[in-house]
Structures are given as structure tokens and as C-alpha cells.
Amino acid sequence: MTQKGCYRAMNTKMSQITRQEVLVAKRDRYARAGKEHKTKIINELVELFSYHRKAAIRALQLRPVIAAPFVLGRPKEYDPDQLRPPLKAIWLAALQPCGVRLKACLPDWLPAYEADHHRLNADVRQALWQPAALRWTGC
């Protein structure tokens, strides 16, 4: 049999919400059932939804609980909310140099930024001089 004629069309009269409700009920029964009853449940699902047997088995498996994602990489050594505005303004005014060039031109641009915008507090000024803060160049 060719692949195009292998499967029947799904039952289009059933809404997606109803389909999900039926799957939840069948999934509970499937988790508690023995081998014979699991075969019957799979057969019912194949007949009802026109699924392939393997697709029915996958649909009946319990959904794994998705854990909260963890953050990759080193923890930040700076506060991006405080450093981003002056760093972005300097980066744009300097015509968007790469990180190495931004680091080299920052001593020239910091006094001009403070004269044009506002005086930076000591913590932000010190953080901008540190190399860890200069790794971030994307805006």
C-alpha cells in the first residue's frame, strides 16, 4: 500500500477541545491499565481519531512536567539596568565599535557623556571601567 493511501482522514467533526478532553480521559485510563486494556484503548483511539498506532501511543503517554529553565553561563558581575543606558549611548555615539574598540575609546567618551547627559554615580563609573562590564556590547 502506498503511503498516501495508508491512513484515513481524521474525524473532522470533532473539535480540537473535544479531542483534547477525550485524550485526557483516555490518558488516565491508559496509565492505570494492563497490557490487554492498553491495546483496546489504542485501538479505540486509532478508530476514533484515525491515528497511526505509534502516534496513538505517543498521544497517550503522560506529559512530562517541564522544569523551570536554568540560566547558563557565569553570573553577571554588573547590573545591566544601571550600565546599559550610558554604555548604549556611548556605543551609539562612537558609531557602534566592537567590544575591544569600545573598551579602548571609553576613557575618552565617559567625560563627554557626563558633560552632555548627567554625572554618573561612583558605582556605575567604576563598573564601566572594569573589563567585565565591557564584555557586553550588544544593544
Coordinates of C-alpha atoms in Angstrom, one line a residue:
M1 CA 0.0 0.0 0.0
T2 CA 1.3 3.5 -0.8
Q3 CA 1.9 6.0 1.9
K4 CA -0.7 8.4 0.6
G5 CA -3.5 5.8 0.8
C6 CA -2.2 4.3 4.1
Y7 CA -4.1 6.5 6.5
R8 CA -7.7 7.5 6.7
A9 CA -8.6 11.2 7.2
M10 CA -9.1 12.3 10.8
N11 CA -12.6 12.8 12.1
T12 CA -13.1 16.5 11.2
K13 CA -16.4 16.7 13.0
M14 CA -14.7 16.7 16.4
S15 CA -13.4 20.0 17.7
Q16 CA -9.8 20.3 19.0
I17 CA -11.1 21.0 22.5
T18 CA -13.2 17.8 22.5
R19 CA -10.2 15.9 21.1
Q20 CA -8.0 17.1 24.0
E21 CA -10.7 16.2 26.6
V22 CA -11.0 12.7 25.1
L23 CA -7.2 12.3 25.2
V24 CA -7.0 13.4 28.8
A25 CA -9.7 10.8 29.8
K26 CA -8.0 8.1 27.7
R27 CA -4.6 9.0 29.0
D28 CA -5.7 8.5 32.6
R29 CA -7.2 5.1 31.8
Y30 CA -4.1 4.1 29.8
A31 CA -1.8 4.9 32.7
R32 CA -3.7 2.6 35.0
A33 CA -4.5 -0.2 32.5
G34 CA -2.7 -3.5 32.0
K35 CA -1.4 -4.7 28.6
E36 CA -4.7 -6.1 27.3
H37 CA -6.6 -2.9 28.1
K38 CA -3.9 -0.7 26.8
T39 CA -4.2 -2.5 23.4
K40 CA -8.0 -1.8 23.5
I41 CA -7.5 1.8 24.3
I42 CA -5.0 2.2 21.5
N43 CA -7.4 0.5 19.1
E44 CA -10.2 2.9 20.2
L45 CA -8.0 5.9 19.7
V46 CA -6.9 4.7 16.2
E47 CA -10.6 4.2 15.3
L48 CA -11.8 7.4 16.8
F49 CA -9.0 9.8 15.6
S50 CA -7.7 7.8 12.6
Y51 CA -4.2 7.9 14.2
H52 CA -1.4 5.6 13.3
R53 CA -0.8 3.2 16.2
K54 CA 2.5 4.7 17.1
A55 CA 1.0 8.2 17.1
A56 CA -1.8 7.0 19.4
I57 CA 0.8 5.6 21.8
R58 CA 2.7 8.9 21.9
A59 CA -0.5 10.8 22.4
L60 CA -1.4 8.6 25.4
Q61 CA 1.9 8.9 27.2
L62 CA 1.9 11.1 30.2
R63 CA 3.3 14.5 29.5
P64 CA 6.5 15.3 31.4
V65 CA 6.4 18.2 33.8
I66 CA 8.6 21.0 32.4
A67 CA 11.0 22.3 35.0
A68 CA 12.0 25.9 35.3
P69 CA 14.8 26.7 32.9
F70 CA 18.2 27.3 34.5
V71 CA 20.5 30.1 33.4
L72 CA 23.6 29.1 31.5
G73 CA 26.9 30.8 31.9
R74 CA 28.6 32.8 34.6
P75 CA 26.6 35.0 36.9
K76 CA 26.6 38.7 35.9
E77 CA 29.1 40.8 37.7
Y78 CA 27.3 44.0 37.0
D79 CA 23.8 45.5 37.0
P80 CA 22.7 45.8 33.3
D81 CA 19.9 48.2 34.2
Q82 CA 22.3 50.7 35.5
L83 CA 25.1 50.2 32.9
R84 CA 23.1 49.8 29.8
P85 CA 21.9 53.4 29.3
P86 CA 25.3 55.1 29.4
L87 CA 27.0 52.3 27.7
K88 CA 24.5 52.2 24.9
A89 CA 24.6 56.0 24.4
I90 CA 28.4 55.9 24.2
W91 CA 28.3 52.9 21.9
L92 CA 25.9 54.7 19.5
A93 CA 27.8 58.0 19.7
A94 CA 31.1 56.2 18.9
L95 CA 29.4 54.7 15.8
Q96 CA 28.9 51.2 17.3
P97 CA 32.5 49.9 17.7
C98 CA 33.3 46.3 18.6
G99 CA 33.9 45.5 22.3
V100 CA 37.7 45.8 22.0
R101 CA 37.5 49.2 20.4
L102 CA 34.7 50.3 22.8
K103 CA 37.0 49.4 25.7
A104 CA 39.8 51.5 24.2
C105 CA 37.7 54.5 23.5
L106 CA 35.6 54.5 26.7
P107 CA 38.1 56.7 28.7
D108 CA 37.7 59.4 26.1
W109 CA 33.9 59.1 25.9
L110 CA 33.0 58.9 29.6
P111 CA 33.8 62.6 30.4
A112 CA 31.9 63.7 27.3
Y113 CA 28.9 61.6 28.2
E114 CA 28.9 63.1 31.7
A115 CA 29.2 66.6 30.4
D116 CA 26.4 66.1 27.9
H117 CA 23.9 63.9 29.9
H118 CA 24.5 63.8 33.6
R119 CA 27.1 62.9 36.1
L120 CA 27.3 59.1 36.8
N121 CA 27.4 57.9 40.3
A122 CA 30.7 56.3 41.6
D123 CA 29.5 52.7 41.4
V124 CA 28.4 53.0 37.7
R125 CA 31.6 54.9 36.8
Q126 CA 33.7 52.2 38.4
A127 CA 31.8 49.4 36.8
L128 CA 32.2 50.9 33.4
W129 CA 36.0 51.0 33.9
Q130 CA 36.1 47.3 34.7
P131 CA 36.7 44.8 31.8
A132 CA 33.7 42.5 32.9
A133 CA 31.3 45.3 32.2
L134 CA 32.8 45.9 28.8
R135 CA 32.1 42.4 27.5
W136 CA 28.6 43.4 26.8
T137 CA 28.5 45.4 23.6
G138 CA 25.1 44.5 22.0
C139 CA 22.3 47.0 22.3

